[in-house]
Coordinates of N, CA, C and O in Angstrom, one line a residue:
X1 N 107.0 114.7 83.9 CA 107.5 116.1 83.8 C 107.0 116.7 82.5 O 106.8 117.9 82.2
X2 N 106.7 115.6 81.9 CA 106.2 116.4 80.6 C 104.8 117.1 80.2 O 104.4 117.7 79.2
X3 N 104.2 116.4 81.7 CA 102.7 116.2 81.2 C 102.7 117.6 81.8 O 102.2 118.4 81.0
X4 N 103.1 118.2 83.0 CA 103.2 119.5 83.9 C 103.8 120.9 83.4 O 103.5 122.0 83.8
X5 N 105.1 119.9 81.9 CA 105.5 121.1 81.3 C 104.8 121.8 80.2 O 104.8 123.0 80.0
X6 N 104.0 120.6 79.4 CA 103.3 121.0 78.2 C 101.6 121.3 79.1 O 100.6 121.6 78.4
X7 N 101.5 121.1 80.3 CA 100.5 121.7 80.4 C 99.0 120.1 79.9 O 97.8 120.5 79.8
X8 N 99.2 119.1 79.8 CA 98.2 118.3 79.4 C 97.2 118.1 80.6 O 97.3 117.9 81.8
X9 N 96.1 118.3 79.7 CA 95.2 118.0 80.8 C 94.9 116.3 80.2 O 94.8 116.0 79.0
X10 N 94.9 115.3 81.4 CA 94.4 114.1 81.1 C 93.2 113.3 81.5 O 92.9 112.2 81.3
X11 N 92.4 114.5 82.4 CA 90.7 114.2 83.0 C 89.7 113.6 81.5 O 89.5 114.3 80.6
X12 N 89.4 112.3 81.6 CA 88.4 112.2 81.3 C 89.2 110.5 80.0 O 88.7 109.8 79.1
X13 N 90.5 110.8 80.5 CA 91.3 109.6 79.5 C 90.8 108.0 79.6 O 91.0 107.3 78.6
X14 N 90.2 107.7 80.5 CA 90.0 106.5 80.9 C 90.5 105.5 80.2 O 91.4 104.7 80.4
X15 N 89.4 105.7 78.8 CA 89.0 104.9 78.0 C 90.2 104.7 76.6 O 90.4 103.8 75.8
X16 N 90.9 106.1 76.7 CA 92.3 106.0 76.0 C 93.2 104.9 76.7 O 93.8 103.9 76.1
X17 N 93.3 105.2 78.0 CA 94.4 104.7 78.8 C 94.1 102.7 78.9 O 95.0 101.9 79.1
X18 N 92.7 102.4 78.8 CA 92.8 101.1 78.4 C 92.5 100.6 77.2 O 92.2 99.5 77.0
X19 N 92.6 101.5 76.2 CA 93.0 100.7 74.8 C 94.5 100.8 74.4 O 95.0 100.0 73.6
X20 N 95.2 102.2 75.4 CA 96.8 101.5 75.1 C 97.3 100.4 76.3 O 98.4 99.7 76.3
X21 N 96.6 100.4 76.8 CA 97.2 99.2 77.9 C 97.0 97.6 77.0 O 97.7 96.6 77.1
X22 N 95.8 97.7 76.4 CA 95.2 96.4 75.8 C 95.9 96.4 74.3 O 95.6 95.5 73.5
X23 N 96.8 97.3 74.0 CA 98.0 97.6 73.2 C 99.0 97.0 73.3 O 99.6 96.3 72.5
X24 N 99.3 97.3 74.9 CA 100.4 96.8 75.2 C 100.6 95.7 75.4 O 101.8 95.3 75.5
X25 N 99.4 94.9 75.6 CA 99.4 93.4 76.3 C 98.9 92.5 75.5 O 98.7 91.3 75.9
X26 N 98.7 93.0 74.1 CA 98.5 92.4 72.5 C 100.1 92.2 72.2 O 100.4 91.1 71.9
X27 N 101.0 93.1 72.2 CA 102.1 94.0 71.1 C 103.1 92.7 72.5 O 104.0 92.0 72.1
X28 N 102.8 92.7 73.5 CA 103.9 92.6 74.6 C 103.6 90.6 74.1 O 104.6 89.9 74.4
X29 N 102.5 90.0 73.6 CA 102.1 88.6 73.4 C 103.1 88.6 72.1 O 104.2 88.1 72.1
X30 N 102.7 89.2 71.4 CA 103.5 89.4 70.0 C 104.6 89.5 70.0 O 105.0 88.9 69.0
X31 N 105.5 90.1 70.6 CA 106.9 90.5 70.7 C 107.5 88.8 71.7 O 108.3 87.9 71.4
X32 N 106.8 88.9 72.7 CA 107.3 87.4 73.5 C 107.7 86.4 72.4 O 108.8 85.9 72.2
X33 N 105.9 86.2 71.6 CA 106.0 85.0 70.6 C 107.0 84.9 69.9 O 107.9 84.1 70.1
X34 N 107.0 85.8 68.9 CA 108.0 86.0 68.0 C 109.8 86.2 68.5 O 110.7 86.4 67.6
X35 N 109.9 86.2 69.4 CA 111.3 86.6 69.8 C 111.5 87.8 69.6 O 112.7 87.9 69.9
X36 N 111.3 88.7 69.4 CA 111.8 90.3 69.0 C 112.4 90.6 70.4 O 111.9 90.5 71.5
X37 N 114.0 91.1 70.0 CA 114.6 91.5 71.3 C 115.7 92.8 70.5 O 116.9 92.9 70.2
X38 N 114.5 93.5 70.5 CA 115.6 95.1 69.5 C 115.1 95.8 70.8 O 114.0 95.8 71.3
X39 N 116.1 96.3 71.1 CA 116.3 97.5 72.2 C 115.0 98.8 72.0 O 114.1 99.3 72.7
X40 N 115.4 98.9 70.5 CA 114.0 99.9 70.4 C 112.7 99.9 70.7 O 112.0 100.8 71.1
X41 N 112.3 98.6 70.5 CA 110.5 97.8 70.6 C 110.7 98.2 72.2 O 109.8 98.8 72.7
X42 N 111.8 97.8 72.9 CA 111.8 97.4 74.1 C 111.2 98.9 74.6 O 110.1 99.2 75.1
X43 N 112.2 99.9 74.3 CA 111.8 101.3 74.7 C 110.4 101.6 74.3 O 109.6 102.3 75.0
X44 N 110.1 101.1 73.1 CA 108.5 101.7 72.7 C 107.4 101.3 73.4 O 106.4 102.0 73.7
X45 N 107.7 99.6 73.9 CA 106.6 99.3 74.6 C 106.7 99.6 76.1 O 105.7 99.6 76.8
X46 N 107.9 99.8 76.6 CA 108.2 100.9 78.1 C 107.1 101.8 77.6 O 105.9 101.5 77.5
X47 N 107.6 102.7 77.3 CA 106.8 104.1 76.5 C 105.4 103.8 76.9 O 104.8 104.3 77.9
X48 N 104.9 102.5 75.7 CA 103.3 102.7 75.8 C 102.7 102.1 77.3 O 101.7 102.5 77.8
X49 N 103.4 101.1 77.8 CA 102.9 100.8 79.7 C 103.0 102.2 80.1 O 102.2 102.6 80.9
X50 N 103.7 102.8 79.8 CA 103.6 104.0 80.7 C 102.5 105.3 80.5 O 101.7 105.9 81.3
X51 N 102.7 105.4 79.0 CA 101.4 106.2 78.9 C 100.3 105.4 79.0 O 99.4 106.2 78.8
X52 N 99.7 104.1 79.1 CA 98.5 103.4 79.6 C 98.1 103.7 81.0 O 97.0 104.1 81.5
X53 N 99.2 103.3 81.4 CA 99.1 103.7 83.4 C 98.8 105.0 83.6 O 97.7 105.1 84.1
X54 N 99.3 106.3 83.3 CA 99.4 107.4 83.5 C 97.6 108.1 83.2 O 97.0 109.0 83.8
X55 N 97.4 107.1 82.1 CA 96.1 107.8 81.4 C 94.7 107.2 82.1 O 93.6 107.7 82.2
X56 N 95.2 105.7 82.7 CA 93.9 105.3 83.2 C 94.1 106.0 84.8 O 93.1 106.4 85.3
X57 N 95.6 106.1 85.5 CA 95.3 106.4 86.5 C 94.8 107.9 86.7 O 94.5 108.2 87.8
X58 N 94.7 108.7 85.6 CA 94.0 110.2 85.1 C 92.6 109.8 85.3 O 92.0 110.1 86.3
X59 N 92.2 109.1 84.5 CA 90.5 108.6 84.1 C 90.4 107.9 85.5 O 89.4 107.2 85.3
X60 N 90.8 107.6 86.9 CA 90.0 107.2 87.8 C 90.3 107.9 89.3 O 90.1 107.5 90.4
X61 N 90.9 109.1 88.7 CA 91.5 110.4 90.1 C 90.1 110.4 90.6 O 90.0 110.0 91.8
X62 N 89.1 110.6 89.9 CA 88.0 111.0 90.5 C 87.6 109.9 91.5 O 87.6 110.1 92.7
X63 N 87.3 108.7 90.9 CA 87.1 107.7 92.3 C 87.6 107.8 93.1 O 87.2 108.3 94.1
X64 N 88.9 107.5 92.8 CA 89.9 107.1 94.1 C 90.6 108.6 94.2 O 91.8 108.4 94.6
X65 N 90.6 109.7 94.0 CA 91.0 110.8 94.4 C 91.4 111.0 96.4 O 92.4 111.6 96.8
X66 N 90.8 110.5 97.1 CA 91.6 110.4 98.6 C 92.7 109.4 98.6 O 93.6 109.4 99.4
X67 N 92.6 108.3 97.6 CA 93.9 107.2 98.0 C 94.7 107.5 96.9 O 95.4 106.5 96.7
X68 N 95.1 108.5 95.9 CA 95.9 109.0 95.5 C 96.2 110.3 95.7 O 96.7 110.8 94.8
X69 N 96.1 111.0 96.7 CA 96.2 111.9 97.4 C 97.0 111.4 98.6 O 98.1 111.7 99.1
X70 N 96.3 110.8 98.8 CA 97.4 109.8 99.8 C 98.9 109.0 99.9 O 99.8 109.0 100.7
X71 N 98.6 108.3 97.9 CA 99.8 108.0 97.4 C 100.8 109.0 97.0 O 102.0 108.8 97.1
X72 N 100.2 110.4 96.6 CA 101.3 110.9 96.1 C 102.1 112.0 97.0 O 102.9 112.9 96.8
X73 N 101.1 111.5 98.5 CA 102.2 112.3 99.5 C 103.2 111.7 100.2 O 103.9 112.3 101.0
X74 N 103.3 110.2 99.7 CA 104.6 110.0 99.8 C 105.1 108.7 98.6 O 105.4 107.5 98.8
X75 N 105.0 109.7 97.5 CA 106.0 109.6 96.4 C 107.2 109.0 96.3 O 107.6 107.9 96.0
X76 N 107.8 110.2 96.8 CA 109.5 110.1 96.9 C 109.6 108.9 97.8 O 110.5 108.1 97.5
X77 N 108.9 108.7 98.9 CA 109.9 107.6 99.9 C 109.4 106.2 99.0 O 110.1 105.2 98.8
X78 N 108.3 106.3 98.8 CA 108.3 104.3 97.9 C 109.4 104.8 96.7 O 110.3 104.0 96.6
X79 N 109.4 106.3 95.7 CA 110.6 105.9 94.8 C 111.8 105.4 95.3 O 112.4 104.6 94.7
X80 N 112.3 105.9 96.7 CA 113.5 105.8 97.1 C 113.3 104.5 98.0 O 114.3 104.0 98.5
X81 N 112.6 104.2 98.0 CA 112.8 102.4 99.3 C 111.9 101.5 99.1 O 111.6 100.7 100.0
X82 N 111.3 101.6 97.5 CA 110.6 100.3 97.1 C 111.7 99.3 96.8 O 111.4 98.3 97.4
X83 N 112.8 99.1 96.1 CA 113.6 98.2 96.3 C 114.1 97.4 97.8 O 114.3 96.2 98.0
X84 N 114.2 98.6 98.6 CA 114.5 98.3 99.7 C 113.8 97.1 100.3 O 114.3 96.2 101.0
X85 N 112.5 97.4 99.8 CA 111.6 95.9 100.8 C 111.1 95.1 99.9 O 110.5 94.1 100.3
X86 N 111.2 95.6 98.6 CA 110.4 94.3 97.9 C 111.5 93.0 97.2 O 111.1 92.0 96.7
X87 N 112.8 93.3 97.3 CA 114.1 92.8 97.6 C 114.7 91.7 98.4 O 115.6 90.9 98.2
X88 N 113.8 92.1 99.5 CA 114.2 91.3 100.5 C 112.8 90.3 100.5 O 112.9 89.2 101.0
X89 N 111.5 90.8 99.9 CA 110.6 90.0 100.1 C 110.8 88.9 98.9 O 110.4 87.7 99.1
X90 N 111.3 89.2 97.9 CA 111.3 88.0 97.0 C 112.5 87.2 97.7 O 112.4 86.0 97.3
X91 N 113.9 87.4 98.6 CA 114.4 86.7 98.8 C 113.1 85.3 100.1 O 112.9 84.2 100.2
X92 N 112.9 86.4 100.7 CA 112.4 85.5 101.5 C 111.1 84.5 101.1 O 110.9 83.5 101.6
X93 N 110.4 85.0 100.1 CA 109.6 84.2 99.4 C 110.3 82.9 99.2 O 110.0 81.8 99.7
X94 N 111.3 83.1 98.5 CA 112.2 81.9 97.9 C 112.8 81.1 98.6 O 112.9 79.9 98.3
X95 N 113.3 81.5 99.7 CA 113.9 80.6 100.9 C 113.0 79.7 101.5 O 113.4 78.6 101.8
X96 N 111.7 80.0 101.7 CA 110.5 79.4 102.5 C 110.4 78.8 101.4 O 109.9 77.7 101.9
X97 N 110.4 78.6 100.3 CA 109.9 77.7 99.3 C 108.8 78.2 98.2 O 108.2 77.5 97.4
X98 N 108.7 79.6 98.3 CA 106.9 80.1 97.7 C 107.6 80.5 96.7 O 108.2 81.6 96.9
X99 N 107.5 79.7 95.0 CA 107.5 80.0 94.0 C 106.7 81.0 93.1 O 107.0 81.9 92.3
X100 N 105.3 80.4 93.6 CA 104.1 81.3 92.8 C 104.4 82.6 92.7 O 104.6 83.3 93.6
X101 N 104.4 82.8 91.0 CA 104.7 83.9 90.6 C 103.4 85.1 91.4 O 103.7 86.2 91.8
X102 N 102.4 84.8 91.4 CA 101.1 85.8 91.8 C 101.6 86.1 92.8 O 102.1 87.3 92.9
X103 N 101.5 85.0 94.0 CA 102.0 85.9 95.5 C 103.4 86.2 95.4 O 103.8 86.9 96.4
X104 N 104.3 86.0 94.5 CA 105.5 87.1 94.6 C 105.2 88.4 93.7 O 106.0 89.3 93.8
X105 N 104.3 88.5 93.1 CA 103.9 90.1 92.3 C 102.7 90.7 93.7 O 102.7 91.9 94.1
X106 N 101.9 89.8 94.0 CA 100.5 90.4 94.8 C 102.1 91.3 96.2 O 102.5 92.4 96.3
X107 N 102.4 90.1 96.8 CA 103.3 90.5 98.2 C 104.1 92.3 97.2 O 103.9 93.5 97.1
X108 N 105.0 91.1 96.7 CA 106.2 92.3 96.0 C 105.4 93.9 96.0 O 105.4 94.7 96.9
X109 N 104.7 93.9 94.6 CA 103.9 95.1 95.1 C 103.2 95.7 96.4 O 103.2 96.9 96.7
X110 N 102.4 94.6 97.4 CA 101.8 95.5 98.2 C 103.1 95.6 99.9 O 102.7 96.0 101.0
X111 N 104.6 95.1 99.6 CA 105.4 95.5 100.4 C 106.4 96.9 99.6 O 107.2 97.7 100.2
X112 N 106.1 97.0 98.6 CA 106.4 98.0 98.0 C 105.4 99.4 98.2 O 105.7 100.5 97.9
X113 N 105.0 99.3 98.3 CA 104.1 100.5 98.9 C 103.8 100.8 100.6 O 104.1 101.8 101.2
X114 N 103.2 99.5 101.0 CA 103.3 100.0 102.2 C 104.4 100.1 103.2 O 104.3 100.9 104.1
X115 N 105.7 99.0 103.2 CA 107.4 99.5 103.8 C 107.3 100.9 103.4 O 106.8 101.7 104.3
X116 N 107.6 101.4 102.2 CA 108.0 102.8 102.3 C 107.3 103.6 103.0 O 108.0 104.2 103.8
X117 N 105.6 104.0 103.0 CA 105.5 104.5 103.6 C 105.4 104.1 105.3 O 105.4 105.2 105.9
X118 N 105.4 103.5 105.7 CA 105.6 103.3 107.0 C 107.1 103.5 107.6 O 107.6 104.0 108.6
X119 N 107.6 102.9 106.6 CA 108.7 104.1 107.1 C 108.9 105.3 107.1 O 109.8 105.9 107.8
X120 N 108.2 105.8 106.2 CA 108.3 107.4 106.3 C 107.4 108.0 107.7 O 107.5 109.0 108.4
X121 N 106.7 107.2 107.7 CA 105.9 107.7 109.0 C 106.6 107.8 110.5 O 106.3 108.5 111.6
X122 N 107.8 106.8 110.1 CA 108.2 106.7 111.3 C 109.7 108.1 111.2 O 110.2 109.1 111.8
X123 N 109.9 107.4 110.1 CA 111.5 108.9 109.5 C 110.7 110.2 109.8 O 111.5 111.1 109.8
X124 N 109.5 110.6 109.9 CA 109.0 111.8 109.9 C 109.1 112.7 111.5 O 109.3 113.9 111.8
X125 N 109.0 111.6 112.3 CA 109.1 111.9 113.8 C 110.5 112.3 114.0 O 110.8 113.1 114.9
X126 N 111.5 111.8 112.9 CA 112.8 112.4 113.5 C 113.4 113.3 112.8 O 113.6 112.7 111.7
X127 N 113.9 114.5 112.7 CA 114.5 115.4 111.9 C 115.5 114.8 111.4 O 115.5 114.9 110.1
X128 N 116.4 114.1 111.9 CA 117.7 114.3 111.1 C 117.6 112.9 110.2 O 118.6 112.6 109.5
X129 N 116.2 111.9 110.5 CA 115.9 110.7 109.3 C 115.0 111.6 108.2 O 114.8 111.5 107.0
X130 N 114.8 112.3 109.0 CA 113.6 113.0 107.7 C 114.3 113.7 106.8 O 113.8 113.8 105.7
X131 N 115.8 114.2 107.0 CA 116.4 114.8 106.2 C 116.7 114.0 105.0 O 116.8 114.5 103.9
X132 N 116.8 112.5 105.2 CA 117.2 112.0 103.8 C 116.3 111.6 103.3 O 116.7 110.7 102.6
X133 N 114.9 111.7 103.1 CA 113.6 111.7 102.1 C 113.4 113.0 101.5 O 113.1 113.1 100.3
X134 N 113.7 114.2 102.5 CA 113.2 115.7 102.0 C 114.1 116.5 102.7 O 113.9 117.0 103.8
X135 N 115.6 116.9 101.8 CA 116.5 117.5 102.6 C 116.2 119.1 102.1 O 116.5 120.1 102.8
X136 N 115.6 119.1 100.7 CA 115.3 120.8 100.8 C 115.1 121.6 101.7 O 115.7 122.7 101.9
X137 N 113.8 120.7 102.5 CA 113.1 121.4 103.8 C 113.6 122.0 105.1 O 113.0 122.8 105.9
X138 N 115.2 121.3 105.0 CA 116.6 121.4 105.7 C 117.2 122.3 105.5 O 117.2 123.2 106.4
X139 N 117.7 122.5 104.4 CA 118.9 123.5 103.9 C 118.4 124.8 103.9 O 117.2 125.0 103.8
X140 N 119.2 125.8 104.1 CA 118.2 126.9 104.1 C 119.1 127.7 102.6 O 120.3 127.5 102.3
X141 N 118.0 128.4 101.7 CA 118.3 128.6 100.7 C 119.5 130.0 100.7 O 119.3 131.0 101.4
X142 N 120.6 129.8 99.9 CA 121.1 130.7 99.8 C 121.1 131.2 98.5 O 121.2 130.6 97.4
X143 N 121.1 132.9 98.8 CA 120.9 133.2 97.2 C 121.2 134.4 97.8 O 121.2 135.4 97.1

């Protein structure tokens, strides 16, 4: 919200966005080692994963400009139902026996993306499922 309100332009960040990432994953070794568990570090190093992500995924719109055009047409349904399936995928990992942390991050994330939108593809065909992804589109405005 903030980047849209103050207007930042972020084309050309790349190279910002992986020296705070390689910040964070210096500062994130450091804080582990040491024990540091103050609520504030915690928020600061949220903070900087987030402006690392935000700035490299700026610095590579241009490559991948059709598959983030893609992702951010459906935004809202992975915000609203990536728990929904990556939830159930770590339960089920765990039951079958599959500890490895990798394929529970590789799966986790790529059932986090693609559940939602496939469901949305399918909630799209019906009006009154589609209403609970995008109910604006529904209501009619009174004023």
């Amino acid at each position: 919200m903030s980047i849209c309100a103050f207007n930042v332009q972020l084309k050309g960040r790349k190279v910002k966005g992986t020296i705070f990432g390689m910040l964070f994953i210096i500062l994130s070794i450091v804080v582990y080692t040491v024990e540091i568990g103050s609520s504030v570090i915690s928020f600061a190093m949220g903070l900087l994963a987030c402006v690392a992500v935000i700035l490299m995924a700026a610095g590579f719109e241009e490559k991948f400009g059709r598959g983030m055009d893609f992702l951010a047409k459906y935004t809202m349904p992975i915000f609203l139902m990536h728990t929904l399936f990556a939830a159930p995928m770590r339960s089920i990992l765990m039951k079958i026996g599959i500890e490895n942390t990798v394929i529970h991050v590789v799966l986790g994330l790529g059932i986090s993306f693609v559940g939602p939108i496939m469901a949305a593809c399918i909630m799209k065909k019906t009006e009154w499922l589609e209403f609970f992804l995008y109910p604006n589109k529904f209501i009619r405005k009174v004023s």
